[in-house]
PDB file of C-alpha atoms in Angstrom:
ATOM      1  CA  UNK A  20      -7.581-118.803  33.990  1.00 36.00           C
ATOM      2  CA  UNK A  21      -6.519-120.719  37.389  1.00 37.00           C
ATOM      3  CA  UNK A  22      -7.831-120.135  40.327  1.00 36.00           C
ATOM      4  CA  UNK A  23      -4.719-117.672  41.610  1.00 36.00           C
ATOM      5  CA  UNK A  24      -4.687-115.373  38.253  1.00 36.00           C
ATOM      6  CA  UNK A  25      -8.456-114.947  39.027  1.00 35.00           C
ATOM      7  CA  UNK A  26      -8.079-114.034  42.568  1.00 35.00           C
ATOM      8  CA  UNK A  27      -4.926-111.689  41.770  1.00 36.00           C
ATOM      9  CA  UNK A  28      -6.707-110.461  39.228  1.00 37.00           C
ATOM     10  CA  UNK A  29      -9.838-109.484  41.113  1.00 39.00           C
ATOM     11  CA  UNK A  30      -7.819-107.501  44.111  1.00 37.00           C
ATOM     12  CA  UNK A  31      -6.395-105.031  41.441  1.00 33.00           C
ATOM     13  CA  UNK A  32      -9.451-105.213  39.950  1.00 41.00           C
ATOM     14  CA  UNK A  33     -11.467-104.258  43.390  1.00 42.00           C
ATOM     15  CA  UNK A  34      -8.785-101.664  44.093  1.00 35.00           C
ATOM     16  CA  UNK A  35      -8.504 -99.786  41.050  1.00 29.00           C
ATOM     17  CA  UNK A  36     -11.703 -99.550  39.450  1.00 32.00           C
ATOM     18  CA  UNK A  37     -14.594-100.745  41.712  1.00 37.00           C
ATOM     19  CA  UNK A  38     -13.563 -98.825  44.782  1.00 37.00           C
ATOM     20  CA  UNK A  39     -14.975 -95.575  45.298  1.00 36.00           C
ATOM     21  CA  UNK A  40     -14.453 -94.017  48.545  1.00 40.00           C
ATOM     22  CA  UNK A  41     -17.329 -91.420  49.318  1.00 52.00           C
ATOM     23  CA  UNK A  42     -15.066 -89.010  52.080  1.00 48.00           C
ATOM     24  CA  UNK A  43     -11.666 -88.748  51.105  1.00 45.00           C
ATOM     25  CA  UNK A  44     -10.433 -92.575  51.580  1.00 46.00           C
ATOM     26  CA  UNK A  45      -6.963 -93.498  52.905  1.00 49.00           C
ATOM     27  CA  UNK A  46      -6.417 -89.992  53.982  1.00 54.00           C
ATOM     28  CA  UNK A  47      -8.397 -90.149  56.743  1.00 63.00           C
ATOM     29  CA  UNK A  48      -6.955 -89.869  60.771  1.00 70.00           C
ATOM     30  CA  UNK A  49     -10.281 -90.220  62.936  1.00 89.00           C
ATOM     31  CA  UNK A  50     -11.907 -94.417  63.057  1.00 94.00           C
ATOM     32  CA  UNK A  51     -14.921 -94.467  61.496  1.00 98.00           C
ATOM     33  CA  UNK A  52     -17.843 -94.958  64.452  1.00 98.00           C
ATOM     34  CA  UNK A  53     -18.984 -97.971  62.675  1.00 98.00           C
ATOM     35  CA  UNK A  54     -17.255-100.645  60.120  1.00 98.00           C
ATOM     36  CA  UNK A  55     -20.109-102.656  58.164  1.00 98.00           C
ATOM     37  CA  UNK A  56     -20.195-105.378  55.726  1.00 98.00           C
ATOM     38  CA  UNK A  57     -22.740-105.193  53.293  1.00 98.00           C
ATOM     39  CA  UNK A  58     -23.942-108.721  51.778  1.00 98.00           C
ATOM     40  CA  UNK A  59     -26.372-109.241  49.053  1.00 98.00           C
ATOM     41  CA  UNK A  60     -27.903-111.579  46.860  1.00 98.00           C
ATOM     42  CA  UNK A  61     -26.122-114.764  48.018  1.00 98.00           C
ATOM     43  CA  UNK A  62     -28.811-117.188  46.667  1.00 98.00           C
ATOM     44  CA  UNK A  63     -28.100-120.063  48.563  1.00 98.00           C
ATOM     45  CA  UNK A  64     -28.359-123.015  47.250  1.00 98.00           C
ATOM     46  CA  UNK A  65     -26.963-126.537  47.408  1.00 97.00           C
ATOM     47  CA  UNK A  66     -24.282-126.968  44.265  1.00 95.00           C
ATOM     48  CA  UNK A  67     -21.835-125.608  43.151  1.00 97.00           C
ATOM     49  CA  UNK A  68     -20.174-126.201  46.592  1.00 98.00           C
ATOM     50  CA  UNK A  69     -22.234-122.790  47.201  1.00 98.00           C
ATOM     51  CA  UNK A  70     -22.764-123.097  51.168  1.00 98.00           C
ATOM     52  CA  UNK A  71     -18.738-123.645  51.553  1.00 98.00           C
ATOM     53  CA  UNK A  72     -17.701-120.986  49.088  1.00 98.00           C
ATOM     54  CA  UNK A  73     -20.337-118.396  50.982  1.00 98.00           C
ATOM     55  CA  UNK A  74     -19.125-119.399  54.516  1.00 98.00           C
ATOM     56  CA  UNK A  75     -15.350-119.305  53.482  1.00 98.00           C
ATOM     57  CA  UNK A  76     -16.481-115.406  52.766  1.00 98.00           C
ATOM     58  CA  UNK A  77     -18.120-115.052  55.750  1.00 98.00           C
ATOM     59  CA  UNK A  78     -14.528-116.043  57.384  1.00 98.00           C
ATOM     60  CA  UNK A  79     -12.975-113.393  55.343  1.00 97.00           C
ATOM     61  CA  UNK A  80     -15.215-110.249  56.146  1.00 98.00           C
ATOM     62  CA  UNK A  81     -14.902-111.308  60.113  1.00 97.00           C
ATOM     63  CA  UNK A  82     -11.255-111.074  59.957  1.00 96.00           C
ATOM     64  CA  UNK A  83     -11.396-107.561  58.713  1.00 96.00           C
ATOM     65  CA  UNK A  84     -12.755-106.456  62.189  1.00 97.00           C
ATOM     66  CA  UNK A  85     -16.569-105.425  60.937  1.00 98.00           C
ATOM     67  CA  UNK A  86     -19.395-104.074  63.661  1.00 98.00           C
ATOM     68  CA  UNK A  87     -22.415-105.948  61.838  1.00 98.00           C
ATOM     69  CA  UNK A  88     -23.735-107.575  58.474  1.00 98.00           C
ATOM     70  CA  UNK A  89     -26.302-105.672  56.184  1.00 98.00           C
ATOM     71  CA  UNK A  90     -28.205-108.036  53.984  1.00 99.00           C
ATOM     72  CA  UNK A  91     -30.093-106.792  51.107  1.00 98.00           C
ATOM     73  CA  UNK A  92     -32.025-109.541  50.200  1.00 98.00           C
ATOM     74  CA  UNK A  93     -32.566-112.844  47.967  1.00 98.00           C
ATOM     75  CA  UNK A  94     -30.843-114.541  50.517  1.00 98.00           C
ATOM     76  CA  UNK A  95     -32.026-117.458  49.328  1.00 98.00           C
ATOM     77  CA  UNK A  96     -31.802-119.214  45.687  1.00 98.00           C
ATOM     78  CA  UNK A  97     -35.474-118.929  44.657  1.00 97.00           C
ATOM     79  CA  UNK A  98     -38.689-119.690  46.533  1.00 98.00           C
ATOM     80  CA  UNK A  99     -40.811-117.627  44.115  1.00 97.00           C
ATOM     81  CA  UNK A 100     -41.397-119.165  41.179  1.00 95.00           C
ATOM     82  CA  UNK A 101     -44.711-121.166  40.552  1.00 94.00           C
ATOM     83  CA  UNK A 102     -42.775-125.060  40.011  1.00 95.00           C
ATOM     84  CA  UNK A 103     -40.603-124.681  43.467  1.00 97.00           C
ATOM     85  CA  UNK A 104     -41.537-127.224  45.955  1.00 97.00           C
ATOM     86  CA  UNK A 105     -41.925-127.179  50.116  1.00 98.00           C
ATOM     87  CA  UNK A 106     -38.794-129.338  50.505  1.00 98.00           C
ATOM     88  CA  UNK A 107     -36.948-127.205  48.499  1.00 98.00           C
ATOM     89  CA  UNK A 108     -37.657-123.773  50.079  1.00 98.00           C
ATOM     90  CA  UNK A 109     -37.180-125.926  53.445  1.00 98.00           C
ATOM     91  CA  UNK A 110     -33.805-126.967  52.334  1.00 98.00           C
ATOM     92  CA  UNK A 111     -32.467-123.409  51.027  1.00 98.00           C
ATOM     93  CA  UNK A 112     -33.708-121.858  54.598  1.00 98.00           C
ATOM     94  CA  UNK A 113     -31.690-124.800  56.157  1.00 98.00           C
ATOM     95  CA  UNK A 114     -28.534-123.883  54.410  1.00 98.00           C
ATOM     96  CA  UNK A 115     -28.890-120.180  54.844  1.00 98.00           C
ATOM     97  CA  UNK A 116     -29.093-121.037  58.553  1.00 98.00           C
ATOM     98  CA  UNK A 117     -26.057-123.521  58.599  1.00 98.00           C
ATOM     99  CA  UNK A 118     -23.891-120.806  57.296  1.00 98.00           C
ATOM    100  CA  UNK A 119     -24.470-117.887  59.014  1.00 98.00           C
ATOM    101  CA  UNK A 120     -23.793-119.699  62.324  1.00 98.00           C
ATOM    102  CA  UNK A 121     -20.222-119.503  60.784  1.00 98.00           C
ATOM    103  CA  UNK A 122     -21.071-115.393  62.032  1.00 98.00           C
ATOM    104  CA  UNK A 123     -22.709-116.671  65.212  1.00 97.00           C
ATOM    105  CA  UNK A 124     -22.605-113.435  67.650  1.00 97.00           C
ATOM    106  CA  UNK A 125     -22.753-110.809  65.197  1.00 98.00           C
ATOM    107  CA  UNK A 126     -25.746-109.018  64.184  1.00 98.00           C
ATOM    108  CA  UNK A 127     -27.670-109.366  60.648  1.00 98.00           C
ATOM    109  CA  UNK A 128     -30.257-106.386  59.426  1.00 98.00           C
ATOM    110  CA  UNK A 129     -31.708-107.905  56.452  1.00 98.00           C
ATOM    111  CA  UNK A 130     -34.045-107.013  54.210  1.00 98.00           C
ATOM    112  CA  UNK A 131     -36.717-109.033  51.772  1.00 98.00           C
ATOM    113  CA  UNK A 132     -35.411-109.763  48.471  1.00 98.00           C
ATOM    114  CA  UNK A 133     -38.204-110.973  45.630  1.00 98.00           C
ATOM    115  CA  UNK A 134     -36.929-114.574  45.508  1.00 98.00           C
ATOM    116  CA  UNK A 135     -37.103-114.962  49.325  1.00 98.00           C
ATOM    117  CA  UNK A 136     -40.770-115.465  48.896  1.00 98.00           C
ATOM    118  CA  UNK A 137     -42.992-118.712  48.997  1.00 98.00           C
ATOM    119  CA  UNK A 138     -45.638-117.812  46.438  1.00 98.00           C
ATOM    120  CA  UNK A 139     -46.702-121.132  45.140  1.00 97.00           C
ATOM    121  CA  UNK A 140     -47.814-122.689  49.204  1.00 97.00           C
ATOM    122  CA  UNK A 141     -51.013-124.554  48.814  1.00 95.00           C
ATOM    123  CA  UNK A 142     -53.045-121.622  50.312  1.00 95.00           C
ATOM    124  CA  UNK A 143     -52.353-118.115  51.922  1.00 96.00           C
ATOM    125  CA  UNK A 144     -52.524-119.520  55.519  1.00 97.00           C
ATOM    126  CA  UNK A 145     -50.046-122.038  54.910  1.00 98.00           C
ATOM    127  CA  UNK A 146     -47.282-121.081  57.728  1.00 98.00           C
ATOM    128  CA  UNK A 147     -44.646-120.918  55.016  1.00 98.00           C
ATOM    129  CA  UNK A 148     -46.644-118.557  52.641  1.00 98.00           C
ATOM    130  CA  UNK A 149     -45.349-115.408  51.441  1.00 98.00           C
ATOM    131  CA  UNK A 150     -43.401-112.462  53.177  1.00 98.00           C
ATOM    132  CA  UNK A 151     -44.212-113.622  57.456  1.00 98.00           C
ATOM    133  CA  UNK A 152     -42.713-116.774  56.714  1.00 98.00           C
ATOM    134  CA  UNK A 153     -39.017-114.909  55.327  1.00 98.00           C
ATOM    135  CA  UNK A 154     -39.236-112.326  58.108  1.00 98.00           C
ATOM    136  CA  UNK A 155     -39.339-115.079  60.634  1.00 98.00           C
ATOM    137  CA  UNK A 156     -36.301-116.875  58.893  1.00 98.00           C
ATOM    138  CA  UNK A 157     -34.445-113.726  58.586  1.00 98.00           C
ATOM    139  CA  UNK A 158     -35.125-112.878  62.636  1.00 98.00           C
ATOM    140  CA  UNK A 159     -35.495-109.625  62.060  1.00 98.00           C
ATOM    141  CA  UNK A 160     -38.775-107.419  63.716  1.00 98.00           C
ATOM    142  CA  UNK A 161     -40.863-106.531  60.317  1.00 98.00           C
ATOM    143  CA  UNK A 162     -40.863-106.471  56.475  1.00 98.00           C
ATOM    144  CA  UNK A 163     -40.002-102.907  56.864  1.00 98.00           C
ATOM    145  CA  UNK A 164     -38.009-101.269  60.267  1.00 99.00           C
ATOM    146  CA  UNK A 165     -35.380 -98.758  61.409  1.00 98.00           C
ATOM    147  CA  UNK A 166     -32.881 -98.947  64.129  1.00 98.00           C
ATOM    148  CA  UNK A 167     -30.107 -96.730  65.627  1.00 98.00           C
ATOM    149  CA  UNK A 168     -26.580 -97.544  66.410  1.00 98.00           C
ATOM    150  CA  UNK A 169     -23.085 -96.047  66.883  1.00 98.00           C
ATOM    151  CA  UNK A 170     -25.105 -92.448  66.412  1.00 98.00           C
ATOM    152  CA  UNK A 171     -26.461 -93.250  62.910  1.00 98.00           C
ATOM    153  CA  UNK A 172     -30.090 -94.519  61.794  1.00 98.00           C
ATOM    154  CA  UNK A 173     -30.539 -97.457  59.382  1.00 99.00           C
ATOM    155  CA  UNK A 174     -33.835 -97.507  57.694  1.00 99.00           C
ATOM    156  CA  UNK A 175     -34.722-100.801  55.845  1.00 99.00           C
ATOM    157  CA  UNK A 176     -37.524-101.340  53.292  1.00 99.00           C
ATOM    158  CA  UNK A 177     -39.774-104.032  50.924  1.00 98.00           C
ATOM    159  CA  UNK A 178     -40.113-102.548  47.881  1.00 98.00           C
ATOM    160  CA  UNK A 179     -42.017-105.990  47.018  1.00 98.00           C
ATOM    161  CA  UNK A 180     -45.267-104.536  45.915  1.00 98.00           C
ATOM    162  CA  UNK A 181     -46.852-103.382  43.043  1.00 98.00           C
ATOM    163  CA  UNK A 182     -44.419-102.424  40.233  1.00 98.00           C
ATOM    164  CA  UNK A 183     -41.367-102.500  42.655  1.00 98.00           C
ATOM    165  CA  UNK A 184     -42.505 -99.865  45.160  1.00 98.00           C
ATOM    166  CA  UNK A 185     -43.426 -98.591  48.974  1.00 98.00           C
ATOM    167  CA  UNK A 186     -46.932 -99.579  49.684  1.00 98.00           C
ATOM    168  CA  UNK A 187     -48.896 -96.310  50.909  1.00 98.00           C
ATOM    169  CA  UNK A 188     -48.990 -97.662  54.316  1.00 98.00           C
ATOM    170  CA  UNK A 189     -45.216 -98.222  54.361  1.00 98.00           C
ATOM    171  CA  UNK A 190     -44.650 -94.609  52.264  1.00 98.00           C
ATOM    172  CA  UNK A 191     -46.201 -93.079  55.309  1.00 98.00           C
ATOM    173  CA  UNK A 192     -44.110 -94.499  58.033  1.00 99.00           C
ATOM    174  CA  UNK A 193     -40.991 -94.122  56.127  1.00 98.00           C
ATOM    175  CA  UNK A 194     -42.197 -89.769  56.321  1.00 98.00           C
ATOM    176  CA  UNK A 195     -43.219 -90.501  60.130  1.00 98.00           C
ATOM    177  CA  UNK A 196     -39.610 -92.288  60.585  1.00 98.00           C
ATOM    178  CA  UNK A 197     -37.576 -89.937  58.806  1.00 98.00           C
ATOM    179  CA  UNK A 198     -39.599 -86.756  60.211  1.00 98.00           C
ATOM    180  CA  UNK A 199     -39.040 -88.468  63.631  1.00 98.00           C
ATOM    181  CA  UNK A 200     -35.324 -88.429  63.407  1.00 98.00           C
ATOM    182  CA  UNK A 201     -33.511 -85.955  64.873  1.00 98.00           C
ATOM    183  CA  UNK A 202     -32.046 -83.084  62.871  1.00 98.00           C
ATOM    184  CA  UNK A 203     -28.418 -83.873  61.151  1.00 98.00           C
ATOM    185  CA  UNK A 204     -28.780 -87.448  62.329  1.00 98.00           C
ATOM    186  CA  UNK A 205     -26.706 -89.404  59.534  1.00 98.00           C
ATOM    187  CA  UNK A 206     -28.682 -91.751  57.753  1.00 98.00           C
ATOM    188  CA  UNK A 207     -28.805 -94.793  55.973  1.00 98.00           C
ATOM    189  CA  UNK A 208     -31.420 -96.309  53.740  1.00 98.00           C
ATOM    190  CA  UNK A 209     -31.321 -99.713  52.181  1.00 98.00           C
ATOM    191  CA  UNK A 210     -34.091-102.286  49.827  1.00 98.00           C
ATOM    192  CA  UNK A 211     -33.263-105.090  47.850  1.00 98.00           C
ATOM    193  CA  UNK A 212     -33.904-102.662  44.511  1.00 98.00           C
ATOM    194  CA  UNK A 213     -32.318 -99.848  43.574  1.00 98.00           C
ATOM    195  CA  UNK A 214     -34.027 -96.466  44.895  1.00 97.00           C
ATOM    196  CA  UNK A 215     -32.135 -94.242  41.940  1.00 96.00           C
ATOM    197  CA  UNK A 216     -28.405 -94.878  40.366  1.00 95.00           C
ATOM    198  CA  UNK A 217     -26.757 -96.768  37.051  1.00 95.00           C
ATOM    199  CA  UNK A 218     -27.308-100.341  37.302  1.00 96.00           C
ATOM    200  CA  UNK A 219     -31.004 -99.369  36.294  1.00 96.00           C
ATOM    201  CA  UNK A 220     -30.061 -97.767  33.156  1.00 96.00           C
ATOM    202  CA  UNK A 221     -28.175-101.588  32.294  1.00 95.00           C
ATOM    203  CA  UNK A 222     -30.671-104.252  33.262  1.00 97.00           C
ATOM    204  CA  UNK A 223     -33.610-102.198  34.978  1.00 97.00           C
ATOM    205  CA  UNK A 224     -34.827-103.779  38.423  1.00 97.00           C
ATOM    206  CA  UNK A 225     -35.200-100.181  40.277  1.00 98.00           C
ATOM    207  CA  UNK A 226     -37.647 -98.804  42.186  1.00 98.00           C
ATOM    208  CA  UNK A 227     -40.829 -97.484  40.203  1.00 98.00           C
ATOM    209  CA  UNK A 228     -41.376 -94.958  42.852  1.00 98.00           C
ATOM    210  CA  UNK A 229     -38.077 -93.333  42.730  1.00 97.00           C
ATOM    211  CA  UNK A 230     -38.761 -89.779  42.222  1.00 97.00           C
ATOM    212  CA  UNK A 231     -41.547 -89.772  44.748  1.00 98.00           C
ATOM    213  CA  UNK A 232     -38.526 -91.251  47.282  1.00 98.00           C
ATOM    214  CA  UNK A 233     -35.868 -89.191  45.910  1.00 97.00           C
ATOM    215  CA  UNK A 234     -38.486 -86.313  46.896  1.00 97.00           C
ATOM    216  CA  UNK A 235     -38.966 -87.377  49.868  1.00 98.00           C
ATOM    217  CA  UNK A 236     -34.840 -88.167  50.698  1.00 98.00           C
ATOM    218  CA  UNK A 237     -33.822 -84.406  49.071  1.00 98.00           C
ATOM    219  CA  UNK A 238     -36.448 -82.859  52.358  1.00 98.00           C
ATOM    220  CA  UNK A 239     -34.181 -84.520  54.698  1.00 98.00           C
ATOM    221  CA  UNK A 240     -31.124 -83.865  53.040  1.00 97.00           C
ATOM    222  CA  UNK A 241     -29.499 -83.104  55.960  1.00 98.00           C
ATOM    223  CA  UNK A 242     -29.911 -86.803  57.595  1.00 98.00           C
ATOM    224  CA  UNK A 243     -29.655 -89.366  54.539  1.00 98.00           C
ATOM    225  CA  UNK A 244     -26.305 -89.668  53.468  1.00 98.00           C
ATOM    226  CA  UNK A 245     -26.459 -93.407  51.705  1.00 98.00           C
ATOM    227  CA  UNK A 246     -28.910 -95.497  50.077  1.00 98.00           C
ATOM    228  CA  UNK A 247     -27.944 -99.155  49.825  1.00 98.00           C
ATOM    229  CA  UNK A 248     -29.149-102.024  47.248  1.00 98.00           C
ATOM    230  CA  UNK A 249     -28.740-105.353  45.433  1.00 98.00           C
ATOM    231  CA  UNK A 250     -31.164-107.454  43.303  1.00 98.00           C
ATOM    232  CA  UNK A 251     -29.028-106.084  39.578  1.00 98.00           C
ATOM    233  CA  UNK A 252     -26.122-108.261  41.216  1.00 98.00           C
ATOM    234  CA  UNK A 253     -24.085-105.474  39.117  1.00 98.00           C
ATOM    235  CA  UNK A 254     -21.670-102.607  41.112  1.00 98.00           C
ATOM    236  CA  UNK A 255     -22.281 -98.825  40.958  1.00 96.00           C
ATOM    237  CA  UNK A 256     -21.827 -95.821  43.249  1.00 97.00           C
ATOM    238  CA  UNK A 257     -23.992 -93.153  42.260  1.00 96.00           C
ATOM    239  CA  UNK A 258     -24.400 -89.622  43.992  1.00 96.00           C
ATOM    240  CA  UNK A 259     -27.342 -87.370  43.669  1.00 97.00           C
ATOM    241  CA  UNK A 260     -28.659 -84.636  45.945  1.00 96.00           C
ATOM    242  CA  UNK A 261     -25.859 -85.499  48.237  1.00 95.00           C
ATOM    243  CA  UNK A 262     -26.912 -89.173  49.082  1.00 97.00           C
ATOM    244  CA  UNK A 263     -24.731 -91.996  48.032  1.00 97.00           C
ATOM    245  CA  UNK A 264     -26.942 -94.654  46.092  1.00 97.00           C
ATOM    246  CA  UNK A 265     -24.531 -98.119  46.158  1.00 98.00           C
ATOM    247  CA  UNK A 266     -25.795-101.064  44.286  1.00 98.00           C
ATOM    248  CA  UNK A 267     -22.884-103.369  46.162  1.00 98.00           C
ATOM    249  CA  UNK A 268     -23.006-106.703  43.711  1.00 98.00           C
ATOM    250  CA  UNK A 269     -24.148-109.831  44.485  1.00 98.00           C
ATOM    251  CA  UNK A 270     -22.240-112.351  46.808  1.00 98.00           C
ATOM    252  CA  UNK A 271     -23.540-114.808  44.359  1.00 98.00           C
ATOM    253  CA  UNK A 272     -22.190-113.001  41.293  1.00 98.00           C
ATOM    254  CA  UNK A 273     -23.590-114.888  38.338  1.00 98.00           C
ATOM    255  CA  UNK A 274     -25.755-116.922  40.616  1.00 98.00           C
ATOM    256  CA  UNK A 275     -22.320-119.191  41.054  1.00 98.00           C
ATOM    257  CA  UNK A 276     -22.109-120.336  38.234  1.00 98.00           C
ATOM    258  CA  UNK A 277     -18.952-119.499  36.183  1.00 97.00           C
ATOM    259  CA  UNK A 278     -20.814-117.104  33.559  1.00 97.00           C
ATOM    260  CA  UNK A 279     -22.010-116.592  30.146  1.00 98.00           C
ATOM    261  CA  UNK A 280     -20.711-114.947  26.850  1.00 98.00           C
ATOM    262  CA  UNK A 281     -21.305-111.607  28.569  1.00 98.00           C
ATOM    263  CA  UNK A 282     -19.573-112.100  31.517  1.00 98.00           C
ATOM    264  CA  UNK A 283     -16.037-110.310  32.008  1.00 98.00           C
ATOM    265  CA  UNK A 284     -14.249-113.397  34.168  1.00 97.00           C
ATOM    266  CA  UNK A 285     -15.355-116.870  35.943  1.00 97.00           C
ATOM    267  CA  UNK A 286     -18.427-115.494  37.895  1.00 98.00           C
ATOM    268  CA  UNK A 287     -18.910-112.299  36.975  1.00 98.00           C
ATOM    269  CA  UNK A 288     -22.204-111.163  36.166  1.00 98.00           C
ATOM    270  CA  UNK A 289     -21.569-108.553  33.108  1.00 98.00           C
ATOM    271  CA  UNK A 290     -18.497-106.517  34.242  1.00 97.00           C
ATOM    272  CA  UNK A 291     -19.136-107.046  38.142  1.00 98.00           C
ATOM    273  CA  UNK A 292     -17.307-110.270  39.888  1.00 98.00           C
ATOM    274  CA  UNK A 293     -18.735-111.545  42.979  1.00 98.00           C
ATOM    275  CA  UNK A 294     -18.237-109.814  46.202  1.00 98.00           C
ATOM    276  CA  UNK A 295     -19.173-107.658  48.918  1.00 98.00           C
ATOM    277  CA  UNK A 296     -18.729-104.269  50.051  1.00 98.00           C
ATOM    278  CA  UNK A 297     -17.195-102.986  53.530  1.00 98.00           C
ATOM    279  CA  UNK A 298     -19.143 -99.842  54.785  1.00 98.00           C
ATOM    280  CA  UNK A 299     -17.251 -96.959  56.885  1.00 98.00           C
ATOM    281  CA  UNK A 300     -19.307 -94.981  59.016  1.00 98.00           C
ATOM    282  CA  UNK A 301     -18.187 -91.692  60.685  1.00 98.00           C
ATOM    283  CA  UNK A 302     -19.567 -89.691  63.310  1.00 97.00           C
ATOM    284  CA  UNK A 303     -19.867 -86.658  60.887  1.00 96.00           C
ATOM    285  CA  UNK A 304     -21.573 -88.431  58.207  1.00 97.00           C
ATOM    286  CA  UNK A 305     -19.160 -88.953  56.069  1.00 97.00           C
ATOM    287  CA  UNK A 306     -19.448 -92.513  54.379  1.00 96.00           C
ATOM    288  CA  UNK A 307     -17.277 -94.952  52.393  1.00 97.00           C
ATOM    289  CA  UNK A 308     -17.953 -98.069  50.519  1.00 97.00           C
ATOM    290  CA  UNK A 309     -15.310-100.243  49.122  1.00 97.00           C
ATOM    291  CA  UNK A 310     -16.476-103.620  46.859  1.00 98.00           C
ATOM    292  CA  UNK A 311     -14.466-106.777  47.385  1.00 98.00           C
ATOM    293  CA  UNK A 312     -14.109-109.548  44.653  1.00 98.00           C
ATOM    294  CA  UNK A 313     -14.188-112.332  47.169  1.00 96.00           C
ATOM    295  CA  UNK A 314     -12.485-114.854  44.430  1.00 92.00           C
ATOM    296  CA  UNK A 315     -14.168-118.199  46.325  1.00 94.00           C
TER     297      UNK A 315
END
């Protein structure tokens, strides 16, 4: 397949089957009050001409006019395994860096993915160790945080602890947070895994503490409308309860490389090509999410 068939193929593809609009899309008058892109595991990497390919996406989401990026993790290749060097975790944070200043003036929220992590530093106070170390390369305020903007809250969480989950002391803030937000305030949650949806049932990778958040989510049912993932780098809308649970793909699709025997086209990772999704926002709550095959 040449590189034109794959990209034509991929639009009808994005259009016909992985679109899914949550409120009625295309037949809508009023401008959503925020337009998103949502970016996730783009394990960065020298090869595979990966930093060009990545920033050559970047190009295409700013020319569709977004607010801010969403980034739900394993921005990097890998820092976590036990053989991965200093200069090599060094050189992945360098390229991550070098690309997004192709987005230089827009806003990132990111959140910690599992391979974003330097587990194998010499000792626990090395500065590069563990999760400080990726929240200072990611610039954003804490592992776990919530902010407010065009009249909807984001909430964005580590679910790197034990068995995939919350840790108690980030459980309770994410009650104080959610408890703290005013009534009917739409809501969106996002973690690099899965809270609740399909993907799970495929390749696993969810949250162990799901029903105790789905619990939790159902009590404020009248703020959380979405709940946004990566990590399965597979693509699946999923309601429940009322909250849209969107595992949006992997910008990286089959870590990009060009596949195995399981893999429906160049790049895909099972049936799901590489891409992103763009996020509409309205002042009502209503939310859509559309996945893009980017075809780089």
């Amino acid at each position: 397949m040449n590189r034109k068939s794959f990209i034509k193929g991929t639009s009808l593809l994005t259009g016909s089957v992985l679109t899914g609009g949550m409120a009625a899309a295309g037949r809508r008058k009023e401008k959503p009050v925020l337009m998103l892109a949502h970016i996730t595991d783009v394990h960065i990497r020298p090869g595979d001409n990966a930093p060009q390919r990545f920033r050559n996406c970047l190009k295409k989401i700013k020319a569709t006019g977004i607010d801010f990026f969403l980034n739900t993790g394993d921005s990097i290749h890998d820092a976590s395994y036990d053989h991965v060097k200093r200069d090599s975790v060094t050189e992945q944070w360098q390229l991550w860096d070098e690309c997004l200043s192709e987005i230089k003036g827009y806003d990132i929220y990111s959140c910690l993915g599992n391979h974003d992590m330097w587990w194998a530093a010499p000792d626990k106070q090395d500065a590069m160790y563990g999760k400080d170390y990726v929240v200072k390369r990611l610039k954003i305020p804490h592992r776990y945080y919530s902010f407010t903007r065009g009249g909807w809250h984001f909430i964005v969480l580590d679910g790197n602890n034990h068995n995939i989950s919350l840790d108690e002391t980030q459980f309770k803030w994410l009650e104080d947070d959610l408890a703290a937000t005013p009534a009917h305030t739409p809501t969106l949650i996002m973690s690099h895994y899965p809270t609740f949806g399909a993907t799970p049932i495929l390749v696993g990778g969810h949250h162990s503490d799901y029903k105790r958040l789905k619990t939790l989510l159902y009590k404020h049912k009248d703020k959380v409308r979405a709940s946004l993932s990566g990590h399965n780098h597979l693509c699946d809308k999923t309601s429940y309860n009322g909250v849209w649970y969107c595992c949006n793909g992997a910008m990286s699709g089959f870590w990009w490389g060009q596949g195995d025997k399981e893999s429906a086209g160049p790049g895909y990772y099972l049936e799901t090509p590489p891409g992103y999704a763009i996020l509409k926002l309205f002042k009502n709550g209503d939310f859509e999410s559309e996945y893009i095959a980017h075809g780089f």
